[in-house]
Amino acid sequence: MENTFKQFGLKSEIEQAVEKLGFKNPTEIQAKVLPEVLNNQNVIGQSHTGSGKTHAYLLPLCNKIDETRHEVQMVITAPTRELAIQLSNEIKKLIEFAGKQDVWRSRLLIGGTDPKKQAEKLKNTPHIIVGTPGRILDMIKREALSIYTATSFVIDEADLMIDLGFMNDVDQLLVRSQRDIQLLVFSATIPERLQAFLKKYLEQPVYVKIENGLSPETMDHQLISLRHRKPSTVIMELSEMIQPYLAIIFANTKEEADILADELIVSGLNVGLLHGGLTPRERKRMLKDLEQLKYQYIVATDLASRGIDIKGVSHVINAQLPKEEAFYIHRVGRTARAGMQGTAISLYEEKDTTLIEKLESKGLNFVFTDIKNGKWTEAHPWNKRTMRQQNTTDFEKEAWKQVPKSKKVKPGYKKKMKQKQQSIKRQLKKEQFHKGKKSQRK
């Protein structure tokens, strides 16, 4: 079977849009989801960022638009304004490339804008509504919008939707929709808290899970021990070495991001800032500046790791490692997209070893490095000293067990016991060494 978009039998205007978008072959999730959406199936799509899931649902949904119906036909919800804006821009581009600017209408509904003006614009009913659940619900309560006519409903980044507490708003929207509305849920992970919602609304959904590993093969993962240095100091040294096209530097909190950005700017780096503490206008302007490549570095919190597609990211730098594996994967997923090369560099401390162990156990290969005198140097893994100490402790314990105990305690007894223990310990180490050599020869 041919692996092109021709296989789906899309309308000529959608095929034209696909060609102008530069898509040659469908990604794995597109190949599996597209026909199911066209066939009006409910779908749960699970895949990491950069897999092409946005167009896996946008292409078939736009293919189903009925131009004779001047009413809302699809609702697309996103957990953040930035992601909603990004989706809206993709929809506009798709409409333009399909040559339907004067026929298909979409409307973006997000907070941070005047609700009265938004309500006014909804008098010319759009075919597509895209936005955050709270603002869409607000427009319905103001009676400026009805979504009862919609035949499809998308929940994008559903796990983040739950984390941010928006599922109650989504629930309220679905109560105001047709009972048999097509429901499409996309998420990088399916946490336990999402399961109850899925069971409530989806009967026998098609479940598409893309097992593409924790990260692309085109990504390198490097670890640099801070060793009591400030993150900004190490990042300044890094900047001399990597010369990124665009690097996202992640901090764990808004406060830490502010401090780090200030330190890097004072040191001479061209740095932008993106986190939830900025006003909607500031965040919108920052995303626009990034599109226009006004910055080489952007200091961000995890807001930027979920769903926001910042083009041209060559490097991700974790000034601080997150506490959870999922956040590490989301962060590094900003680079090495669409088959391109990418590098993730993480600065770590002893408290991060549990996370590193978990990621290694799941197949991530880290390279331990450092910078000395402006050059890359190989560094020992974080656990080398710990392992050496552990082995020594094990030998100590075993040797003491084998030391013969004397019933009579004479002068110099403790010293003799220690000498015997040391002798046995050396013998145990020799035996282990020879065993290792023997097993290697085998």
Protein backbone atom coordinates (compact mmCIF):
# COMPACT_ATOMS: atom_id res chain seq x y z
CA MET A 1 0.00 0.00 0.00
CA GLU A 2 1.42 3.42 -0.97
CA ASN A 3 2.55 5.60 1.92
CA THR A 4 1.30 8.98 0.67
CA PHE A 5 -1.63 11.24 1.50
CA LYS A 6 -3.33 10.00 -1.71
CA GLN A 7 -4.32 6.79 0.08
CA PHE A 8 -6.85 8.65 2.28
CA GLY A 9 -9.06 9.90 -0.57
CA LEU A 10 -9.01 13.49 0.68
CA LYS A 11 -10.78 16.26 -1.25
CA SER A 12 -8.68 18.01 -3.90
CA GLU A 13 -8.46 21.24 -1.88
CA ILE A 14 -7.05 19.35 1.16
CA GLU A 15 -4.55 17.52 -1.05
CA GLN A 16 -3.56 20.90 -2.44
CA ALA A 17 -3.04 22.21 1.11
CA VAL A 18 -0.93 19.13 2.02
CA GLU A 19 1.29 19.78 -0.98
CA LYS A 20 1.74 23.46 -0.07
CA LEU A 21 2.50 22.51 3.54
CA GLY A 22 5.39 20.45 2.15
CA PHE A 23 4.19 17.13 3.56
CA LYS A 24 5.48 14.18 1.50
CA ASN A 25 4.51 11.12 3.53
CA PRO A 26 2.19 10.82 6.54
CA THR A 27 3.85 10.27 9.91
CA GLU A 28 2.99 7.11 11.83
CA ILE A 29 0.24 8.76 13.89
CA GLN A 30 -1.19 10.49 10.80
CA ALA A 31 -1.33 7.19 8.91
CA LYS A 32 -3.26 5.56 11.77
CA VAL A 33 -5.49 8.43 12.95
CA LEU A 34 -6.50 10.11 9.68
CA PRO A 35 -8.68 7.27 8.28
CA GLU A 36 -10.38 6.76 11.68
CA VAL A 37 -11.32 10.46 11.93
CA LEU A 38 -12.63 10.41 8.36
CA ASN A 39 -14.70 7.37 9.36
CA ASN A 40 -16.26 9.33 12.28
CA GLN A 41 -14.65 7.13 14.94
CA ASN A 42 -13.83 8.33 18.45
CA VAL A 43 -10.04 8.33 18.84
CA ILE A 44 -7.52 8.39 21.68
CA GLY A 45 -4.14 9.31 20.22
CA GLN A 46 -1.06 8.93 22.40
CA SER A 47 2.28 10.17 21.12
CA HIS A 48 5.06 12.53 22.09
CA THR A 49 5.43 16.05 20.75
CA GLY A 50 6.77 16.39 17.23
CA SER A 51 4.96 13.30 15.94
CA GLY A 52 2.58 15.22 13.64
CA LYS A 53 -0.59 14.67 15.67
CA THR A 54 -2.00 18.18 15.03
CA HIS A 55 -2.45 17.55 11.30
CA ALA A 56 -3.55 13.97 12.06
CA TYR A 57 -6.87 15.52 13.12
CA LEU A 58 -6.89 18.92 11.33
CA LEU A 59 -6.66 17.46 7.82
CA PRO A 60 -9.58 15.02 8.13
CA LEU A 61 -11.75 17.47 10.10
CA CYS A 62 -11.32 20.22 7.49
CA ASN A 63 -12.02 17.58 4.85
CA LYS A 64 -15.46 17.07 6.48
CA ILE A 65 -16.52 20.75 6.55
CA ASP A 66 -19.97 21.21 5.00
CA GLU A 67 -19.94 24.62 3.32
CA THR A 68 -23.75 24.68 3.08
CA ARG A 69 -24.08 24.67 6.90
CA HIS A 70 -23.37 28.10 8.40
CA GLU A 71 -22.89 26.80 11.93
CA VAL A 72 -20.16 25.52 14.25
CA GLN A 73 -18.98 22.10 13.01
CA MET A 74 -15.90 21.45 15.12
CA VAL A 75 -14.54 22.55 18.49
CA ILE A 76 -10.81 22.28 19.26
CA THR A 77 -9.72 22.84 22.87
CA ALA A 78 -6.19 23.45 24.17
CA PRO A 79 -4.93 23.94 27.75
CA THR A 80 -2.90 27.12 27.16
CA ARG A 81 -3.41 30.33 25.19
CA GLU A 82 -0.09 29.81 23.41
CA LEU A 83 -1.07 26.36 22.17
CA ALA A 84 -4.53 27.65 21.13
CA ILE A 85 -2.89 30.49 19.17
CA GLN A 86 -0.54 28.02 17.51
CA LEU A 87 -3.45 25.75 16.53
CA SER A 88 -5.39 28.74 15.21
CA ASN A 89 -2.42 29.74 13.05
CA GLU A 90 -2.15 26.21 11.63
CA ILE A 91 -5.88 26.25 10.81
CA LYS A 92 -5.57 29.64 9.06
CA LYS A 93 -2.63 28.34 7.04
CA LEU A 94 -4.57 25.20 6.09
CA ILE A 95 -7.59 27.28 5.00
CA GLU A 96 -5.36 29.58 2.94
CA PHE A 97 -3.51 26.70 1.24
CA ALA A 98 -6.84 25.02 0.46
CA GLY A 99 -7.97 28.26 -1.22
CA LYS A 100 -10.97 28.58 1.13
CA GLN A 101 -10.30 31.97 2.80
CA ASP A 102 -13.71 33.32 1.74
CA VAL A 103 -15.63 30.12 2.54
CA TRP A 104 -14.33 28.43 5.72
CA ARG A 105 -14.32 30.50 8.90
CA SER A 106 -12.48 29.86 12.17
CA ARG A 107 -12.50 31.84 15.40
CA LEU A 108 -9.92 31.87 18.22
CA LEU A 109 -11.36 32.17 21.75
CA ILE A 110 -8.83 32.73 24.55
CA GLY A 111 -8.52 34.83 27.70
CA GLY A 112 -6.56 38.07 27.81
CA THR A 113 -8.78 39.67 25.16
CA ASP A 114 -12.00 41.67 25.49
CA PRO A 115 -14.90 39.16 25.81
CA LYS A 116 -17.43 41.70 24.46
CA LYS A 117 -15.42 42.15 21.26
CA GLN A 118 -15.10 38.36 20.92
CA ALA A 119 -18.86 37.96 21.37
CA GLU A 120 -19.44 40.59 18.67
CA LYS A 121 -17.22 38.72 16.19
CA LEU A 122 -19.14 35.49 16.78
CA LYS A 123 -22.27 36.98 15.14
CA ASN A 124 -20.83 35.72 11.86
CA THR A 125 -20.92 32.06 12.94
CA PRO A 126 -17.61 30.23 12.33
CA HIS A 127 -17.26 26.60 11.16
CA ILE A 128 -14.32 26.04 13.51
CA ILE A 129 -13.92 27.12 17.13
CA VAL A 130 -10.45 26.81 18.67
CA GLY A 131 -9.53 28.03 22.13
CA THR A 132 -9.17 27.41 25.83
CA PRO A 133 -12.12 25.62 27.52
CA GLY A 134 -12.83 28.47 29.97
CA ARG A 135 -13.23 31.18 27.34
CA ILE A 136 -15.31 28.97 25.02
CA LEU A 137 -17.61 28.17 27.96
CA ASP A 138 -17.80 31.89 28.81
CA MET A 139 -19.01 32.69 25.27
CA ILE A 140 -21.69 29.98 25.53
CA LYS A 141 -22.91 31.34 28.89
CA ARG A 142 -23.10 34.82 27.35
CA GLU A 143 -25.28 33.23 24.64
CA ALA A 144 -22.86 34.50 22.00
CA LEU A 145 -22.11 30.94 20.87
CA SER A 146 -23.73 27.51 20.59
CA ILE A 147 -21.66 24.38 19.99
CA TYR A 148 -24.65 22.01 19.86
CA THR A 149 -24.32 21.82 16.07
CA ALA A 150 -20.69 20.63 16.27
CA THR A 151 -20.07 17.10 15.02
CA SER A 152 -16.46 16.80 16.25
CA PHE A 153 -14.74 17.83 19.50
CA VAL A 154 -10.95 17.76 20.03
CA ILE A 155 -9.13 17.75 23.38
CA ASP A 156 -5.45 18.45 22.73
CA GLU A 157 -2.72 17.91 25.35
CA ALA A 158 -5.28 16.20 27.59
CA ASP A 159 -2.78 15.30 30.33
CA LEU A 160 -1.81 18.97 30.70
CA MET A 161 -5.52 19.88 30.62
CA ILE A 162 -5.93 17.70 33.73
CA ASP A 163 -2.78 19.06 35.41
CA LEU A 164 -4.05 22.64 35.01
CA GLY A 165 -7.52 21.75 36.28
CA PHE A 166 -9.49 22.49 33.08
CA MET A 167 -11.28 19.15 32.69
CA ASN A 168 -14.35 20.45 34.55
CA ASP A 169 -14.73 23.16 31.87
CA VAL A 170 -14.31 20.52 29.15
CA ASP A 171 -16.98 18.45 30.90
CA GLN A 172 -19.32 21.50 30.87
CA LEU A 173 -18.71 21.96 27.14
CA LEU A 174 -19.51 18.34 26.34
CA VAL A 175 -22.75 18.60 28.36
CA ARG A 176 -23.75 21.34 25.89
CA SER A 177 -22.85 19.20 22.86
CA GLN A 178 -24.64 16.42 21.01
CA ARG A 179 -24.49 13.07 22.80
CA ASP A 180 -23.02 11.33 19.76
CA ILE A 181 -20.38 13.98 19.01
CA GLN A 182 -17.12 12.57 17.65
CA LEU A 183 -14.53 12.92 20.40
CA LEU A 184 -10.80 13.05 19.61
CA VAL A 185 -8.42 13.04 22.59
CA PHE A 186 -4.67 13.56 22.14
CA SER A 187 -2.11 13.27 24.89
CA ALA A 188 1.58 12.50 25.40
CA THR A 189 0.65 10.36 28.42
CA ILE A 190 -2.62 8.83 29.69
CA PRO A 191 -2.51 9.38 33.49
CA GLU A 192 -4.87 7.56 35.84
CA ARG A 193 -6.91 10.75 36.42
CA LEU A 194 -7.70 10.88 32.69
CA GLN A 195 -9.05 7.31 32.60
CA ALA A 196 -12.34 8.15 34.38
CA PHE A 197 -13.07 10.94 31.89
CA LEU A 198 -12.33 8.68 28.90
CA LYS A 199 -14.61 5.94 30.24
CA LYS A 200 -17.42 8.46 30.78
CA TYR A 201 -17.44 9.89 27.26
CA LEU A 202 -15.86 7.39 24.87
CA GLU A 203 -17.53 4.14 23.90
CA GLN A 204 -15.19 1.70 22.15
CA PRO A 205 -12.73 4.36 20.95
CA VAL A 206 -9.90 3.57 18.54
CA TYR A 207 -6.73 3.73 20.63
CA VAL A 208 -3.61 4.74 18.72
CA LYS A 209 -0.35 4.65 20.66
CA ILE A 210 2.91 5.47 18.91
CA GLU A 211 5.83 3.71 20.59
CA ASN A 212 8.68 5.85 19.30
CA GLY A 213 10.97 5.60 22.30
CA LEU A 214 11.65 8.27 24.86
CA SER A 215 13.38 10.55 22.37
CA PRO A 216 14.40 10.63 18.69
CA GLU A 217 17.55 8.81 17.59
CA THR A 218 18.79 12.13 16.19
CA MET A 219 19.11 13.61 19.70
CA ASP A 220 22.19 13.59 21.93
CA HIS A 221 21.77 13.70 25.71
CA GLN A 222 24.65 15.24 27.68
CA LEU A 223 25.07 15.67 31.45
CA ILE A 224 27.32 18.24 33.13
CA SER A 225 27.83 18.20 36.91
CA LEU A 226 27.42 21.67 38.41
CA ARG A 227 30.01 20.99 41.15
CA HIS A 228 28.95 24.04 43.18
CA ARG A 229 29.05 26.34 40.13
CA LYS A 230 26.16 28.64 39.24
CA PRO A 231 24.06 27.46 36.25
CA SER A 232 24.62 30.84 34.56
CA THR A 233 28.42 30.37 34.79
CA VAL A 234 28.28 26.96 33.09
CA ILE A 235 25.80 28.18 30.45
CA MET A 236 28.12 31.08 29.57
CA GLU A 237 30.94 28.57 29.04
CA LEU A 238 28.56 26.42 26.99
CA SER A 239 27.59 29.37 24.81
CA GLU A 240 31.21 29.64 23.63
CA MET A 241 31.18 25.95 22.65
CA ILE A 242 27.80 25.27 21.03
CA GLN A 243 26.83 28.45 19.10
CA PRO A 244 23.15 27.35 18.85
CA TYR A 245 20.71 28.38 16.12
CA LEU A 246 18.17 28.69 18.94
CA ALA A 247 18.48 27.26 22.45
CA ILE A 248 15.74 26.89 25.06
CA ILE A 249 17.09 27.04 28.62
CA PHE A 250 14.66 25.49 31.13
CA ALA A 251 14.31 26.57 34.76
CA ASN A 252 11.91 24.95 37.25
CA THR A 253 10.12 28.09 38.50
CA LYS A 254 9.23 31.57 37.24
CA GLU A 255 11.46 33.14 39.91
CA GLU A 256 14.47 31.02 38.93
CA ALA A 257 13.84 31.79 35.25
CA ASP A 258 13.82 35.55 35.97
CA ILE A 259 17.09 35.38 37.92
CA LEU A 260 18.81 33.19 35.32
CA ALA A 261 17.69 35.39 32.40
CA ASP A 262 18.97 38.53 34.19
CA GLU A 263 22.36 36.90 34.91
CA LEU A 264 22.78 35.76 31.29
CA ILE A 265 21.77 39.15 29.88
CA VAL A 266 24.29 40.91 32.17
CA SER A 267 26.93 38.44 30.93
CA GLY A 268 26.20 39.45 27.34
CA LEU A 269 23.87 36.77 25.93
CA ASN A 270 20.93 37.67 23.67
CA VAL A 271 18.17 36.20 25.86
CA GLY A 272 14.36 36.20 25.78
CA LEU A 273 12.06 35.07 28.61
CA LEU A 274 8.90 32.94 28.48
CA HIS A 275 6.85 31.83 31.49
CA GLY A 276 3.35 32.00 32.98
CA GLY A 277 4.13 35.12 34.99
CA LEU A 278 4.21 37.29 31.88
CA THR A 279 1.06 39.09 30.77
CA PRO A 280 -0.79 37.57 27.77
CA ARG A 281 0.45 40.49 25.64
CA GLU A 282 4.09 39.93 26.73
CA ARG A 283 3.88 36.19 26.03
CA LYS A 284 2.32 36.80 22.61
CA ARG A 285 5.02 39.33 21.73
CA MET A 286 7.77 36.95 22.89
CA LEU A 287 6.47 34.12 20.68
CA LYS A 288 6.36 36.54 17.74
CA ASP A 289 9.94 37.67 18.46
CA LEU A 290 11.05 34.02 18.53
CA GLU A 291 9.43 33.40 15.14
CA GLN A 292 11.43 36.35 13.79
CA LEU A 293 14.65 34.97 15.37
CA LYS A 294 15.24 38.05 17.53
CA TYR A 295 16.81 35.88 20.24
CA GLN A 296 19.42 33.14 20.20
CA TYR A 297 18.49 31.97 23.71
CA ILE A 298 15.14 31.76 25.47
CA VAL A 299 14.89 31.07 29.22
CA ALA A 300 11.60 29.29 29.89
CA THR A 301 9.60 27.27 32.39
CA ASP A 302 7.69 24.09 31.51
CA LEU A 303 4.96 26.23 29.92
CA ALA A 304 7.09 26.18 26.74
CA SER A 305 7.67 22.41 26.87
CA ARG A 306 4.04 21.47 26.28
CA GLY A 307 2.61 21.77 22.80
CA ILE A 308 4.22 25.08 21.81
CA ASP A 309 6.15 24.56 18.59
CA ILE A 310 9.09 26.97 18.59
CA LYS A 311 10.75 26.54 15.21
CA GLY A 312 14.48 25.93 14.76
CA VAL A 313 15.44 24.81 18.28
CA SER A 314 18.89 23.24 17.95
CA HIS A 315 19.64 22.88 21.68
CA VAL A 316 17.71 22.36 24.91
CA ILE A 317 19.60 23.21 28.09
CA ASN A 318 18.21 22.16 31.47
CA ALA A 319 19.63 24.70 33.92
CA GLN A 320 17.79 22.58 36.47
CA LEU A 321 16.50 19.08 35.92
CA PRO A 322 12.77 18.57 36.60
CA LYS A 323 11.55 16.13 39.25
CA GLU A 324 9.56 13.91 36.86
CA GLU A 325 10.60 11.88 33.79
CA ALA A 326 7.65 13.14 31.72
CA PHE A 327 8.78 16.76 32.08
CA TYR A 328 12.29 15.86 30.92
CA ILE A 329 10.83 14.18 27.81
CA HIS A 330 8.53 17.14 27.10
CA ARG A 331 11.40 19.58 27.45
CA VAL A 332 13.88 17.81 25.20
CA GLY A 333 11.06 17.19 22.72
CA ARG A 334 11.43 20.85 21.66
CA THR A 335 14.49 19.86 19.60
CA ALA A 336 15.36 17.10 17.09
CA ARG A 337 11.96 17.52 15.46
CA ALA A 338 10.99 16.30 11.97
CA GLY A 339 14.16 14.22 11.63
CA MET A 340 16.53 17.10 12.42
CA GLN A 341 19.55 16.78 14.72
CA GLY A 342 19.23 18.10 18.27
CA THR A 343 21.17 18.24 21.53
CA ALA A 344 19.89 18.18 25.11
CA ILE A 345 22.37 19.35 27.76
CA SER A 346 21.42 19.02 31.42
CA LEU A 347 23.20 20.52 34.41
CA TYR A 348 22.80 18.19 37.38
CA GLU A 349 23.44 17.88 41.10
CA GLU A 350 23.48 14.90 43.45
CA LYS A 351 19.74 15.27 44.16
CA ASP A 352 19.03 14.57 40.46
CA THR A 353 20.54 11.08 40.46
CA THR A 354 17.18 9.33 41.01
CA LEU A 355 15.73 10.93 37.86
CA ILE A 356 18.88 10.14 35.85
CA GLU A 357 18.71 6.50 36.99
CA LYS A 358 15.05 6.22 35.96
CA LEU A 359 15.72 7.70 32.50
CA GLU A 360 18.73 5.42 32.00
CA SER A 361 16.68 2.38 33.02
CA LYS A 362 14.18 3.27 30.27
CA GLY A 363 16.87 3.31 27.60
CA LEU A 364 18.19 6.89 27.47
CA ASN A 365 21.94 7.03 26.92
CA PHE A 366 23.64 9.96 28.62
CA VAL A 367 27.14 11.19 27.82
CA PHE A 368 28.88 12.67 30.86
CA THR A 369 30.89 15.72 29.89
CA ASP A 370 32.37 18.94 31.22
CA ILE A 371 34.13 22.05 29.90
CA LYS A 372 37.69 22.86 30.87
CA ASN A 373 39.73 25.70 29.38
CA GLY A 374 37.17 26.18 26.61
CA LYS A 375 37.23 22.52 25.53
CA TRP A 376 34.91 19.53 25.96
CA THR A 377 36.27 16.91 28.35
CA GLU A 378 35.00 13.48 29.30
CA ALA A 379 33.59 13.28 32.83
CA HIS A 380 32.99 10.33 35.14
CA PRO A 381 29.34 9.20 35.55
CA TRP A 382 27.62 10.63 38.59
CA ASN A 383 27.40 7.20 40.26
CA LYS A 384 31.01 6.05 39.83
CA ARG A 385 32.14 7.19 43.30
CA THR A 386 28.94 5.86 44.88
CA MET A 387 29.44 2.46 43.24
CA ARG A 388 33.08 2.33 44.37
CA GLN A 389 32.07 3.20 47.94
CA GLN A 390 29.29 0.59 47.85
CA ASN A 391 31.65 -2.14 46.61
CA THR A 392 34.23 -1.25 49.29
CA THR A 393 31.55 -1.42 51.97
CA ASP A 394 30.40 -4.84 50.73
CA PHE A 395 33.98 -6.20 50.82
CA GLU A 396 34.47 -4.75 54.32
CA LYS A 397 31.35 -6.52 55.62
CA GLU A 398 32.17 -9.87 54.00
CA ALA A 399 35.80 -9.77 55.21
CA TRP A 400 34.73 -9.12 58.82
CA LYS A 401 32.41 -12.12 58.62
CA GLN A 402 35.34 -14.36 57.69
CA VAL A 403 37.75 -13.12 60.39
CA PRO A 404 38.11 -15.96 62.98
CA LYS A 405 36.99 -14.77 66.42
CA SER A 406 39.26 -15.52 69.40
CA LYS A 407 37.77 -16.31 72.79
CA LYS A 408 40.75 -14.74 74.62
CA VAL A 409 41.29 -11.04 74.20
CA LYS A 410 45.07 -10.29 74.36
CA PRO A 411 46.99 -7.00 73.97
CA GLY A 412 47.04 -5.93 70.31
CA TYR A 413 43.89 -7.99 69.64
CA LYS A 414 42.06 -5.27 67.70
CA LYS A 415 45.12 -4.52 65.53
CA LYS A 416 45.56 -8.22 64.62
CA MET A 417 41.85 -8.58 63.83
CA LYS A 418 42.01 -5.53 61.53
CA GLN A 419 45.10 -6.96 59.75
CA LYS A 420 43.32 -10.27 59.15
CA GLN A 421 40.23 -8.44 57.91
CA GLN A 422 42.34 -6.38 55.46
CA SER A 423 44.10 -9.54 54.20
CA ILE A 424 40.75 -11.30 53.60
CA LYS A 425 39.36 -8.19 51.88
CA ARG A 426 42.32 -8.11 49.45
CA GLN A 427 41.81 -11.81 48.72
CA LEU A 428 38.09 -11.25 48.03
CA LYS A 429 38.89 -8.42 45.60
CA LYS A 430 41.44 -10.63 43.78
CA GLU A 431 38.91 -13.43 43.46
CA GLN A 432 36.29 -11.08 42.04
CA PHE A 433 38.84 -9.67 39.57
CA HIS A 434 39.81 -13.15 38.30
CA LYS A 435 36.13 -14.15 38.05
CA GLY A 436 35.49 -11.09 35.92
CA LYS A 437 38.41 -11.86 33.61
CA LYS A 438 37.29 -15.48 33.31
CA SER A 439 33.73 -14.52 32.35
CA GLN A 440 35.07 -12.03 29.74
CA ARG A 441 37.17 -14.81 28.09
CA LYS A 442 34.07 -17.02 27.97
